[in-house]
CSV table of C-alpha atoms in Angstrom, one decimal:
chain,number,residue,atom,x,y,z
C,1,UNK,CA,0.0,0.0,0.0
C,2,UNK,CA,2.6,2.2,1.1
C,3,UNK,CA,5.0,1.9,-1.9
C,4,UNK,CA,2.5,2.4,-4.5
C,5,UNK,CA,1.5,5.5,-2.5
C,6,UNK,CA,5.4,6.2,-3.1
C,7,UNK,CA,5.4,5.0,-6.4
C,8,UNK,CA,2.1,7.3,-7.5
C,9,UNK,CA,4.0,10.2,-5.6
C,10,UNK,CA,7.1,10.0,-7.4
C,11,UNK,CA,5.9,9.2,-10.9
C,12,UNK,CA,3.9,12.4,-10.3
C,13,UNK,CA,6.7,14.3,-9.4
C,14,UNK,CA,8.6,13.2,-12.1
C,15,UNK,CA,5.7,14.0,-14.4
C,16,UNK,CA,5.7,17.6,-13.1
C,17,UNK,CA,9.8,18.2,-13.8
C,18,UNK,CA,9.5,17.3,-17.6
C,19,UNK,CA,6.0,17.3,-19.1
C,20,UNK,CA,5.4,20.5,-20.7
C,21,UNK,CA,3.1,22.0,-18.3
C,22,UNK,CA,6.7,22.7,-16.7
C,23,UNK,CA,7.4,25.7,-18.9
C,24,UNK,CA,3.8,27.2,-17.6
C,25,UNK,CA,4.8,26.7,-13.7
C,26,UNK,CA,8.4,27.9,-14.8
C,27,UNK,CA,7.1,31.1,-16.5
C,28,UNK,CA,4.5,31.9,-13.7
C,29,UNK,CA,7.5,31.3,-11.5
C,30,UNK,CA,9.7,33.6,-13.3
C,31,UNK,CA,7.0,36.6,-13.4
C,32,UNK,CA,6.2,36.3,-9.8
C,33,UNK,CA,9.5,36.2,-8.1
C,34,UNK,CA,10.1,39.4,-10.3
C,35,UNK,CA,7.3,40.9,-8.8
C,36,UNK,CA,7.9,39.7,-5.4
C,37,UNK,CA,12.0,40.9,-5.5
C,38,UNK,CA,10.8,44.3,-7.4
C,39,UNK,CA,8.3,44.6,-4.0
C,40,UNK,CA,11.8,44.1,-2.0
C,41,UNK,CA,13.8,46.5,-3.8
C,42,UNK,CA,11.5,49.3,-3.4
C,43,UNK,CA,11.2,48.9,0.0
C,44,UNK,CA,15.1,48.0,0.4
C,45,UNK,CA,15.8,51.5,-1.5
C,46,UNK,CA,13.0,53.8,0.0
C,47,UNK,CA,13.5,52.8,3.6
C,48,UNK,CA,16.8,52.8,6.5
C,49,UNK,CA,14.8,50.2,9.2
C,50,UNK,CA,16.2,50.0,12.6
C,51,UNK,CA,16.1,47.3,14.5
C,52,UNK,CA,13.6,47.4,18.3
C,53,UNK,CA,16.2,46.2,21.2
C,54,UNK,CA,18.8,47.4,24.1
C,55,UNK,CA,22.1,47.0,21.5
C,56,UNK,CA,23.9,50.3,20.5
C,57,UNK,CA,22.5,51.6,17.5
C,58,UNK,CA,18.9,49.6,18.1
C,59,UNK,CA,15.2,51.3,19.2
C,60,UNK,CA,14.8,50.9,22.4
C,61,UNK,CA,11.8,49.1,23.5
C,62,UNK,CA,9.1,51.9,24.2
C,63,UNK,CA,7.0,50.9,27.6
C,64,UNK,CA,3.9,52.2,29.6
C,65,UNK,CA,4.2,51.7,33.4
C,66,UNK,CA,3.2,53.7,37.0
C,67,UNK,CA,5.8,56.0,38.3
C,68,UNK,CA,6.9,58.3,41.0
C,69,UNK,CA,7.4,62.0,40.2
C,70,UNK,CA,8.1,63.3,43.4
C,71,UNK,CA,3.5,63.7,43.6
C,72,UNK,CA,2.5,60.2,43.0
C,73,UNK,CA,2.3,57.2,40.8
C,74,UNK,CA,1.0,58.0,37.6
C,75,UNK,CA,1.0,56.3,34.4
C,76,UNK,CA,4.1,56.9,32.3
C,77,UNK,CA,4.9,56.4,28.6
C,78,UNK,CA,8.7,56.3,27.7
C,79,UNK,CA,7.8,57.4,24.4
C,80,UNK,CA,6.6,60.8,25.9
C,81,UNK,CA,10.4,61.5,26.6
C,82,UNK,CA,11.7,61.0,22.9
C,83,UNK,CA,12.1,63.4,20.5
C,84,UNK,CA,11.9,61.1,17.3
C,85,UNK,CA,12.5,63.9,15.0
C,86,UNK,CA,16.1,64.4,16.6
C,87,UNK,CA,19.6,64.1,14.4
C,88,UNK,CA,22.6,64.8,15.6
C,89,UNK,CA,22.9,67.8,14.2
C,90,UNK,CA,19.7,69.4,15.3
C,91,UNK,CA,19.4,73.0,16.5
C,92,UNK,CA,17.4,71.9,19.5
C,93,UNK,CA,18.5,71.0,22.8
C,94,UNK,CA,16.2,67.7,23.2
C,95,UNK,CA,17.1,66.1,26.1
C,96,UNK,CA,18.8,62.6,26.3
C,97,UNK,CA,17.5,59.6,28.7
C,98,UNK,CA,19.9,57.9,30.8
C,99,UNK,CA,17.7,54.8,32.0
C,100,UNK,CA,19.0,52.9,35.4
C,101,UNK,CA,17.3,49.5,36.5
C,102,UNK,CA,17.9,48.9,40.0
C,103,UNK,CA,16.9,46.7,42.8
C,104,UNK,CA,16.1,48.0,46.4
C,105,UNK,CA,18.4,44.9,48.1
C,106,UNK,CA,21.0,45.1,45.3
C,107,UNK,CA,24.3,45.9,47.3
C,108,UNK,CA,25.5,47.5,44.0
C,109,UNK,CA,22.9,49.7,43.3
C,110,UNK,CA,22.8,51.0,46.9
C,111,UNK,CA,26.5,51.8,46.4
C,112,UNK,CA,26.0,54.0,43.2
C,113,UNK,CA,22.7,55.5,44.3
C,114,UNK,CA,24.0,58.5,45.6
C,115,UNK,CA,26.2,59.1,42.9
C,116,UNK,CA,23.5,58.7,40.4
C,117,UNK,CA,21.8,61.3,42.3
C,118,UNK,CA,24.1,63.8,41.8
C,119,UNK,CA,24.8,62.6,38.1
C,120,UNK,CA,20.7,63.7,37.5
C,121,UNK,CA,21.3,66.4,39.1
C,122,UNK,CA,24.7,67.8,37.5
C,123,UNK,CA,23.3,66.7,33.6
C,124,UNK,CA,20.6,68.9,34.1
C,125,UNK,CA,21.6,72.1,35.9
C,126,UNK,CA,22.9,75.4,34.3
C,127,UNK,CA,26.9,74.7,34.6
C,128,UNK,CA,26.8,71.4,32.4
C,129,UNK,CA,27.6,72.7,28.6
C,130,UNK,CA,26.0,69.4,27.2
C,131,UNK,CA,22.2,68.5,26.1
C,132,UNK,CA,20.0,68.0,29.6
C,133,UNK,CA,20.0,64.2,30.4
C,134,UNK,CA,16.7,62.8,32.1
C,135,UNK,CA,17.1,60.4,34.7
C,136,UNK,CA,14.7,57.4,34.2
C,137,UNK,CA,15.0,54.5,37.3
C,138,UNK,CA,13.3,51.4,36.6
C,139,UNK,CA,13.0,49.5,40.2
C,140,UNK,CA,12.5,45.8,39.7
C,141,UNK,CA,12.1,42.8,42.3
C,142,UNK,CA,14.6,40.7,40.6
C,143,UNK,CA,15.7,39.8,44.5
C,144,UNK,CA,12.5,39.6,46.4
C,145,UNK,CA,9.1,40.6,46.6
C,146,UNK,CA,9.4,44.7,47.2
C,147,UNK,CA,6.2,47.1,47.8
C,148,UNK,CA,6.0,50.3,46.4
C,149,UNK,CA,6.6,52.5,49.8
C,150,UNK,CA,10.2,50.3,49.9
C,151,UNK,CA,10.8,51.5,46.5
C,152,UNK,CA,9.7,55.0,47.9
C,153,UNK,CA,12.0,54.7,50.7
C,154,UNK,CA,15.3,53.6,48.7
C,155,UNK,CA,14.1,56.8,46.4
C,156,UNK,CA,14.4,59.5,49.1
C,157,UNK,CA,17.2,57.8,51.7
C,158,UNK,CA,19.6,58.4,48.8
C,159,UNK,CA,17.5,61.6,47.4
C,160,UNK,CA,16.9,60.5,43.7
C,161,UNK,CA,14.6,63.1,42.5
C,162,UNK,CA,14.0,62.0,39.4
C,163,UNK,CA,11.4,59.1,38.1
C,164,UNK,CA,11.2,55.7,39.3
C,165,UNK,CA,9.5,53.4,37.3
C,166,UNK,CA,7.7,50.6,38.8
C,167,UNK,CA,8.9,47.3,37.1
C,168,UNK,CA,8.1,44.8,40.2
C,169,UNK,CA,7.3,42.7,38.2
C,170,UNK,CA,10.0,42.9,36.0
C,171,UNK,CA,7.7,42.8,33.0
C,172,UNK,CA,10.3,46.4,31.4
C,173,UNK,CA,13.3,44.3,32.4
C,174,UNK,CA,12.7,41.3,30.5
C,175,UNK,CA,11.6,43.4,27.5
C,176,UNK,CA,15.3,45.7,28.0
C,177,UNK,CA,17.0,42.2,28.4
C,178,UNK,CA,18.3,43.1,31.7
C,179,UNK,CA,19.2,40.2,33.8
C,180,UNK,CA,21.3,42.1,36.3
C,181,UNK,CA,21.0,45.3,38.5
C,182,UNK,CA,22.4,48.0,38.3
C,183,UNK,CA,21.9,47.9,34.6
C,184,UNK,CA,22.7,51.5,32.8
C,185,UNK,CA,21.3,52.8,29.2
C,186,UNK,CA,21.8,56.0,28.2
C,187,UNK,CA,19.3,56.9,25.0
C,188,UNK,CA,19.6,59.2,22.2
C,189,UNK,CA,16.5,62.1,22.2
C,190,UNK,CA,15.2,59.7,18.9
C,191,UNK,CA,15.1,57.0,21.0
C,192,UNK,CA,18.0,54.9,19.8
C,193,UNK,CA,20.5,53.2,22.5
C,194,UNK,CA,23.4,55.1,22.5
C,195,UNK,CA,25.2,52.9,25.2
C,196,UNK,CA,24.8,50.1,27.5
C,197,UNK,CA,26.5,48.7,30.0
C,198,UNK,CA,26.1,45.4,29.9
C,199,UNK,CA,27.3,45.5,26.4
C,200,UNK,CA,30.4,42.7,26.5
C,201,UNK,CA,32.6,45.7,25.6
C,202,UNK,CA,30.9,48.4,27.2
C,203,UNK,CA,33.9,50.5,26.2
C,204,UNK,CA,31.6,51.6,23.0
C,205,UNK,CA,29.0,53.9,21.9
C,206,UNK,CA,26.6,54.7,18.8
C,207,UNK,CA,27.8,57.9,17.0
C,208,UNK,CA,24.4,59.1,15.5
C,209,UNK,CA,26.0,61.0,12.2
C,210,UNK,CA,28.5,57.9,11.6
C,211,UNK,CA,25.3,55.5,12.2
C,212,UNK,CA,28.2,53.4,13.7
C,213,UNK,CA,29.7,51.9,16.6
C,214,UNK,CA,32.4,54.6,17.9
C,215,UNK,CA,34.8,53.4,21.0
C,216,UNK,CA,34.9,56.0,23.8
C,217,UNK,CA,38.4,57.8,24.4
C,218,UNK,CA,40.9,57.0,26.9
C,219,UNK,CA,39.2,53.3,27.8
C,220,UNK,CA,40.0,51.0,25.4
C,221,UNK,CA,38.0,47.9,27.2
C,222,UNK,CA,38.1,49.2,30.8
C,223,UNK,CA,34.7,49.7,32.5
C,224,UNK,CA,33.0,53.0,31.7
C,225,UNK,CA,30.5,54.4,33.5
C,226,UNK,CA,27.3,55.9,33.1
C,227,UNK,CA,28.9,59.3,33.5
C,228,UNK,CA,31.8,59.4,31.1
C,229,UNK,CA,29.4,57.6,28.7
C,230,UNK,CA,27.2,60.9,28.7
C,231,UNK,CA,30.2,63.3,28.7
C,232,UNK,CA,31.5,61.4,25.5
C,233,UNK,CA,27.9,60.7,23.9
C,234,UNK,CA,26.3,63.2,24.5
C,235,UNK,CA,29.6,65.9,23.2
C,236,UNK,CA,30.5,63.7,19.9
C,237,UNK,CA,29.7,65.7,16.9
C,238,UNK,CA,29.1,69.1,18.8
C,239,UNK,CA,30.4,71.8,17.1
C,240,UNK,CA,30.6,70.6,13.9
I,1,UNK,CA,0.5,61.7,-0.4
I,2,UNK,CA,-2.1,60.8,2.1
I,3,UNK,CA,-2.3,57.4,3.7
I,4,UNK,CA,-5.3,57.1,2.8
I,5,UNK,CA,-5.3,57.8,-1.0
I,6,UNK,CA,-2.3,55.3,-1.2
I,7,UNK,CA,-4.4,53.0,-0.1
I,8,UNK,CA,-7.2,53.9,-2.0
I,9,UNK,CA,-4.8,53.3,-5.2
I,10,UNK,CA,-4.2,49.3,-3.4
I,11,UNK,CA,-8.2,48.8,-3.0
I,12,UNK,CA,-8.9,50.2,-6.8
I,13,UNK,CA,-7.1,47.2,-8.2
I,14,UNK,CA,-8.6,44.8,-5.8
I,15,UNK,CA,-12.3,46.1,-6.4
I,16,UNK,CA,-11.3,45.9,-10.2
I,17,UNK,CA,-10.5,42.2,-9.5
I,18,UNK,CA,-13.3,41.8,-7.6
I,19,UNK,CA,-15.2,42.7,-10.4
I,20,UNK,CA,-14.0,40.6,-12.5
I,21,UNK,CA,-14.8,37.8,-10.4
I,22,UNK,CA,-18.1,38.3,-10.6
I,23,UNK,CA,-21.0,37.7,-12.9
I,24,UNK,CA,-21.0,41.8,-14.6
I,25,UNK,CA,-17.2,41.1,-15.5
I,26,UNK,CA,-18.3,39.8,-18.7
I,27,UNK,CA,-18.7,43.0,-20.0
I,28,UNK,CA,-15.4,44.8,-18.0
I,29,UNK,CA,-13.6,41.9,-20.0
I,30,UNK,CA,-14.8,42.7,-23.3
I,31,UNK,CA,-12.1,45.3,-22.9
I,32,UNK,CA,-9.2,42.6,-23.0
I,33,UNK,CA,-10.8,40.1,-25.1
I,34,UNK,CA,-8.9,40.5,-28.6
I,35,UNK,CA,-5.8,41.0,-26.0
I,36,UNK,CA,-6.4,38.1,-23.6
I,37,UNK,CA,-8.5,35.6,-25.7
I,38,UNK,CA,-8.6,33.8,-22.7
I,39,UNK,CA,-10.8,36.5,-20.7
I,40,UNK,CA,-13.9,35.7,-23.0
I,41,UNK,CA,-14.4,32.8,-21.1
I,42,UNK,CA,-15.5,32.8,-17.4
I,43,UNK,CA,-13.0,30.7,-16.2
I,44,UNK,CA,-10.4,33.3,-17.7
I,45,UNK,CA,-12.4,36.0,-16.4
I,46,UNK,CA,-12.3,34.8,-12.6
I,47,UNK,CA,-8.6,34.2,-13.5
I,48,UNK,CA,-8.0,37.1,-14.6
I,49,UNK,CA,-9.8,38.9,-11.5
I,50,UNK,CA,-7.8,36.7,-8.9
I,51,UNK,CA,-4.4,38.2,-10.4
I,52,UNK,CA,-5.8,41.7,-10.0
I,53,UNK,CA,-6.3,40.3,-6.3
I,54,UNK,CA,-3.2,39.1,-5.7
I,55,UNK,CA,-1.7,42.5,-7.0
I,56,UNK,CA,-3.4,44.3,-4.9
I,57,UNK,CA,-2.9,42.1,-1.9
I,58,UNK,CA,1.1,41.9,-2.9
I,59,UNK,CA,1.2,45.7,-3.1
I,60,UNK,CA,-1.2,46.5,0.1
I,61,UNK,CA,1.5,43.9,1.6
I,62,UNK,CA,4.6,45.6,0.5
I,63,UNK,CA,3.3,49.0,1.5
I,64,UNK,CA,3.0,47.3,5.3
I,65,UNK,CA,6.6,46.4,4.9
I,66,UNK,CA,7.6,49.9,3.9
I,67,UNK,CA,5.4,51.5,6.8
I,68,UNK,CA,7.3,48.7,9.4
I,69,UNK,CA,10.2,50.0,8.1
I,70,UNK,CA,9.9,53.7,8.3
I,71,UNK,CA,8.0,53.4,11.8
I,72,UNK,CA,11.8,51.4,13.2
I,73,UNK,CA,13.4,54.9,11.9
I,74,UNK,CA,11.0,57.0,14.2
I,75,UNK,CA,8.8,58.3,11.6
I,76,UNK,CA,5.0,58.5,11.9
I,77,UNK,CA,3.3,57.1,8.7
I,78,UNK,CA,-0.5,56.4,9.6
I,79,UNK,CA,-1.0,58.1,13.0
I,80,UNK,CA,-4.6,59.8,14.2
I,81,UNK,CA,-7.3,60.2,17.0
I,82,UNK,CA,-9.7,57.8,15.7
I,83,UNK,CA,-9.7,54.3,16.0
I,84,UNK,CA,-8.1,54.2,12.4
I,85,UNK,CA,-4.1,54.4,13.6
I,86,UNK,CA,-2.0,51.9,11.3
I,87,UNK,CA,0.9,53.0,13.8
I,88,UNK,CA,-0.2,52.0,16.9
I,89,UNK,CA,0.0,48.0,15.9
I,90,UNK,CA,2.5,48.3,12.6
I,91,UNK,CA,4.6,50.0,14.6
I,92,UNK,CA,4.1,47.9,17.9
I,93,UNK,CA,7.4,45.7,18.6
I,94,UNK,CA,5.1,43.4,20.9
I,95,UNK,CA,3.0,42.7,18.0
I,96,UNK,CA,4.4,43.5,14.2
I,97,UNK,CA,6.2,40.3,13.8
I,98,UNK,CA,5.2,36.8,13.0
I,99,UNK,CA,5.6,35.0,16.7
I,100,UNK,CA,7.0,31.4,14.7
I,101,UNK,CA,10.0,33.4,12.2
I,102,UNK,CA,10.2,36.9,13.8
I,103,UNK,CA,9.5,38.6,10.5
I,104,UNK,CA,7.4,41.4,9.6
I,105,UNK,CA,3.7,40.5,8.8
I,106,UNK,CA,4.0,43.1,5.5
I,107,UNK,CA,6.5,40.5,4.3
I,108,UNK,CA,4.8,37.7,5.4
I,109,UNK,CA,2.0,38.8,3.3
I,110,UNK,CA,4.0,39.3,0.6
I,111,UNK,CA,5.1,36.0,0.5
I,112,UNK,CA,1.6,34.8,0.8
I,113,UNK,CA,0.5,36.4,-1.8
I,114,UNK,CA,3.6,35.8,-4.4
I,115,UNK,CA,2.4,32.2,-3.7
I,116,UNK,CA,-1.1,32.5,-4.4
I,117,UNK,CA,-0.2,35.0,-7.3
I,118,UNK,CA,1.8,31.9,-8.8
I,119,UNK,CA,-0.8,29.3,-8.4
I,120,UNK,CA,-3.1,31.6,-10.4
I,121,UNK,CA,-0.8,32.4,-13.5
I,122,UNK,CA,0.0,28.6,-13.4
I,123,UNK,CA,-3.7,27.4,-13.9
I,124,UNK,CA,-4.5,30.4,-16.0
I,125,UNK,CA,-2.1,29.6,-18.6
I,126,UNK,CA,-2.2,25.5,-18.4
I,127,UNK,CA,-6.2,25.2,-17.5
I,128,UNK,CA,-6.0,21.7,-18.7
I,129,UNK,CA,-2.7,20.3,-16.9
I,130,UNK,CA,-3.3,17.1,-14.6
I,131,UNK,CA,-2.1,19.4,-11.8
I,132,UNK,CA,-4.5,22.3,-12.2
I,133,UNK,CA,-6.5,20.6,-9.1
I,134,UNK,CA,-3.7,20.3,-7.6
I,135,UNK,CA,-3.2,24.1,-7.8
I,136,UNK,CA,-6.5,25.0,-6.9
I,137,UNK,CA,-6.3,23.2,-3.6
I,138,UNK,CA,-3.2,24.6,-3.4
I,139,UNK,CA,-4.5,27.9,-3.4
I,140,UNK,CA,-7.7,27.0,-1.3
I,141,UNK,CA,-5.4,25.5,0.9
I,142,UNK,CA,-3.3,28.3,1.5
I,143,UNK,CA,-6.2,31.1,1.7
I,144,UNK,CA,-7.6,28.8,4.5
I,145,UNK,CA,-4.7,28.9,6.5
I,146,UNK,CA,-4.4,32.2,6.1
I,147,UNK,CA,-7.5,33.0,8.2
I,148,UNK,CA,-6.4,31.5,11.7
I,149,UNK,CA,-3.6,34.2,10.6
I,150,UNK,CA,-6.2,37.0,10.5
I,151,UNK,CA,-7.7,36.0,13.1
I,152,UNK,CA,-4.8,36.3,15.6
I,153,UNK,CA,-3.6,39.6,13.6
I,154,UNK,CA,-7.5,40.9,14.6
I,155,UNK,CA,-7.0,40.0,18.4
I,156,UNK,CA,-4.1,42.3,18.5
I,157,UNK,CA,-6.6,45.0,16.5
I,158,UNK,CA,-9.2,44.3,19.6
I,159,UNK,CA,-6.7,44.3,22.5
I,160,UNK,CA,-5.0,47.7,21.4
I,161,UNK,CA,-8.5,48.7,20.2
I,162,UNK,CA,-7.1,49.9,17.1
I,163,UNK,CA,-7.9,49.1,13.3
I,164,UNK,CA,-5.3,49.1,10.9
I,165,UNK,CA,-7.0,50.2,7.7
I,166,UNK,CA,-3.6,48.9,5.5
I,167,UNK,CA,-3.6,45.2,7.7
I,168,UNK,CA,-7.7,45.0,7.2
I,169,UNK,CA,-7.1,45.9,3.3
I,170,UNK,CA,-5.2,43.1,3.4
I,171,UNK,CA,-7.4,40.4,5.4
I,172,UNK,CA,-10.1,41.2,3.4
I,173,UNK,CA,-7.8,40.6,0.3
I,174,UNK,CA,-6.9,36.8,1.6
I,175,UNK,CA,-10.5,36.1,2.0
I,176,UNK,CA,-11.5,37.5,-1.8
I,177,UNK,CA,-9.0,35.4,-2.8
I,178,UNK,CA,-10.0,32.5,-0.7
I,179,UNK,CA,-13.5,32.8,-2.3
I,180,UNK,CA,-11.7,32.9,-5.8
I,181,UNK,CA,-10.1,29.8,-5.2
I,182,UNK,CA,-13.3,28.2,-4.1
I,183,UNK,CA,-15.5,29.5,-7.1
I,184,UNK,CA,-12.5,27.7,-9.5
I,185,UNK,CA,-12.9,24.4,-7.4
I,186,UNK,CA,-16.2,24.5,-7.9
I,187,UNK,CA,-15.9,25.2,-11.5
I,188,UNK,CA,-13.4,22.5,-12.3
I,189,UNK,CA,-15.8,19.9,-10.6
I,190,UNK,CA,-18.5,21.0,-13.2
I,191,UNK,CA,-19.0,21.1,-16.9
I,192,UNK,CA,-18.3,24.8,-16.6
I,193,UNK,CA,-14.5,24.6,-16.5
I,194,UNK,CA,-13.7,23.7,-20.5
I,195,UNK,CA,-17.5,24.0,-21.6
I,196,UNK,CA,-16.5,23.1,-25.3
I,197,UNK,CA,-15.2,19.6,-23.6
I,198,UNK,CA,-17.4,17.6,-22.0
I,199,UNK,CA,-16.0,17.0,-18.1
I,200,UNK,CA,-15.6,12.8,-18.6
I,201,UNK,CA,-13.2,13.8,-21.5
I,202,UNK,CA,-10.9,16.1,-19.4
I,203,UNK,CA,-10.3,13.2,-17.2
C-alpha cells in the first residue's frame, strides 16, 4: 500500500519536472518572483529600518508603566520623553535619557545611588555645557518581593529626585534584556540606545552622524560608567 | 501623499478584480478580449480577477513592509485620533512580527500572496494540466490557513482597540482570494470549467 502511494507520488513528481506543463509553472514562476524581489527593492531602496532592542544603535523598546514623580504614581509612557525627530545635528537641545534599572536589596545599586543622584542632578543644571539628560529608574524585584513604599524609601534615603519606574514585576526588564541590576542605558533624544552597560565591551558607543559603533576615548576595554558615557555621547559631533 | 489615497490606489485594483470575479465582469472583460483571448471565457475572467487580487494584496502587503520599516526609523506614517491608527499596531514591537520566524507581517504577506499570485498564473495559462487541481487546492489551501492568521492579527486590532485600515485591506484581500479559489474548485468539478469539452473527457 505504502509503496505504491510512493510509487504514484514519485511518478507524479517526475511528471511535473518534464512534461510541458513545466514551462507554464516555470514562466509563472519567473513573473512572480520578479514581482515579489521588485516589492523588496523598493522597500530596500525607499526605507533605513532599525532594528527594536537594548544593543547600540537599536530602538529601544518603548514601555507604559506607574511611576513616582516626586506627587504620585502615575501612568508613564517612555515614548513621551523622545524626540523622534532628533539628528545629531539638530538645532534643539532635546534632552537625552539615561535609563537605570535597580533593585532595592542590590548591594550594587545601593553603592552607586548616591552618585547617580548627583549625576541627575549635574546633567541637568545650568553649569553642564551638554544637552539635559533625564534620569529614568526602573525599580524591579529581581531579588525579592518589594512594595511600592520600599521602593519609595530607597528613592528618598539616597535623594533621587527623578522618576522611578515601577517594574516589580519585572515585566520592562525582560523586555530591555536586563538580567542584572544596576543595569545603565543612556538613549539618544530619537530614541536609539546610544550605550549600554552590559554591552560585553561596554567601552563603545553609537555615533548618531556615523550611524556606527564609535569606542569612547581613553578606555579601550576598561569599565565605563554611566557618566563618562554621557560626557562622551552626548559631546560627539558638537560643534561641527 | 495621504495614507489614505495610497491606499485607495491598493483597493482600486482589488475592487477591479473583484469585479472581474463576478458575474457583470463579462462586459469589463470585453475590454481585454482581442488582448487576452482567454478572458472571454468565465473561467479566464475569474482568473483574470484573482491576479488583479493578488496584485493588490502583494502591493497593500509591500506597503506594510515599507510603513514597518519607516516606523523602526522613528517616523510616523498612519497616526490619528480615531480608531483608524496603522501605527499604533505596525509600529508595535510586541506585536508587528510573526511570533514562529520573527518577520514582519508586511513580508509575510508578501510572500503569501507571491504564492497565491503563482498558483493563479499557473492554472490560467495551463487550465487543462493534470495538476490544475492540484493548484487549486493549493491555493484553497493556503487562503484557509491564512485565516487563523487574520484572526490572531485581529485580536491584537481588539486588544490595542485599534484598526489598521492597511492590515484590514489586506485580510479582506486573503478572503477575496480564498473565495476565488473556491468559485474555481467548484468550477473544475462542473462542466463549466472547458465547456467546449465535455468533463468525462478532461479526465
Amino acid at each position: 500500500m505504502h509503496e505504491n502511494g510512493f510509487a504514484k507520488f514519485g511518478e507524479n513528481m517526475k511528471s511535473m519536472l518534464h512534461d510541458q506543463d513545466a514551462s507554464a509553472r516555470s514562466d509563472a514562476g519567473i513573473i512572480v518572483m520578479s514581482m515579489f524581489f521588485a516589492g523588496l527593492l523598493v522597500v530596500a531602496f525607499t526605507t533605513n529600518p532599525i532594528a527594536s532592542g537594548t544593543k547600540i544603535g537599536e530602538r529601544a523598546p518603548e514601555f507604559t508603566a506607574d511611576a513616582y514623580n516626586g506627587n504620585g504614581w502615575n501612568s508613564f509612557e517612555f515614548e513621551s520623553l523622545l524626540d523622534k525627530s532628533w539628528t545629531w545635528n539638530s538645532s534643539e537641545e532635546s534632552p537625552w535619557i539615561a535609563v537605570e534599572f535597580l533593585d532595592i536589596d542590590c548591594g550594587y545599586c545601593k553603592n552607586s545611588a548616591t552618585e547617580v543622584g548627583e549625576w541627575a542632578q549635574m546633567y541637568s543644571a545650568e553649569q553642564w555645557p551638554g544637552p539635559d539628560v533625564v534620569f529614568v529608574a526602573v525599580a524591579v524585584g529581581f531579588l525579592g518581593d518589594h512594595t511600592r513604599a520600599e521602593v519609595l524609601e530607597f528613592r528618598t534615603q539616597y535623594n533621587n529626585n527623578f522618576l522611578y519606574v515601577d517594574d516589580l514585576d519585572i515585566s520592562i526588564a525582560e523586555e530591555w534584556e536586563v538580567s542584572a541590576t544596576p543595569s545603565y542605558f543612556l538613549v539618544q533624544p530619537d530614541g536609539i540606545v546610544a550605550w549600554n552597560s552590559n554591552e560585553a565591551t561596554n567601552s563603545i558607543g553609537w555615533d548618531p552622524k556615523e550611524e556606527a559603533s564609535t569606542p569612547l576615548n581613553g578606555f579601550d576595554d576598561g569599565y565605563v560608567q554611566l557618566n563618562e558615557a554621557i560626557e562622551q555621547l552626548t559631546m560627539l559631533n558638537r560643534g561641527e | 501623499m495621504n495614507e489614505y489615497a495610497i491606499l485607495s490606489i491598493h483597493g482600486v485594483l482589488i475592487l477591479f478584480g473583484v469585479l472581474l470575479m463576478t458575474p457583470m465582469g463579462s462586459s469589463i472583460a470585453a475590454m481585454f478580449h482581442s488582448r487576452y483571448p482567454s478572458t472571454t471565457t468565465r473561467r479566464g475572467q475569474i482568473l483574470a480577477g484573482m491576479m488583479f487580487v493578488c496584485l493588490g494584496g502583494f502591493t497593500v502587503s509591500a506597503q506594510t513592509l515599507w510603513m514597518h520599516n519607516k516606523l523602526s526609523e522613528g517616523a510616523s506614517v498612519c497616526s490619528g485620533d480615531t480608531i483608524l491608527n496603522c501605527d499604533g499596531l505596525i509600529g508595535n514591537a510586541a506585536y508587528n512580527t510573526d511570533p514562529l520566524l520573527d518577520q514582519p507581517w508586511g513580508l509575510i504577506g508578501m510572500v503569501a500572496f507571491t504564492l497565491l499570485m503563482w498558483f493563479v498564473i499557473t492554472i490560467a495559462k495551463e487550465p487543462m494540466s493534470s495538476e490544475t487541481p492540484l493548484f487549486i487546492k493549493g491555493g484553497l489551501g493556503a487562503t484557509i490557513a491564512g485565516l487563523p492568521v487574520i484572526a490572531l492579527l485581529v485580536s491584537y486590532e481588539i486588544k490595542e482597540g485599534l484598526i489598521c485600515p492597511f492590515c484590514t485591506v489586506t485580510h479582506i484581500t486573503n478572503v477575496i482570494a480564498l473565495i476565488g479559489f473556491f468559485m474555481l474548485f467548484k468550477m473544475y468539478e462542473s462542466d463549466n470549467w472547458a465547456p467546449e469539452l465535455k468533463k468525462s473527457s478532461r479526465k
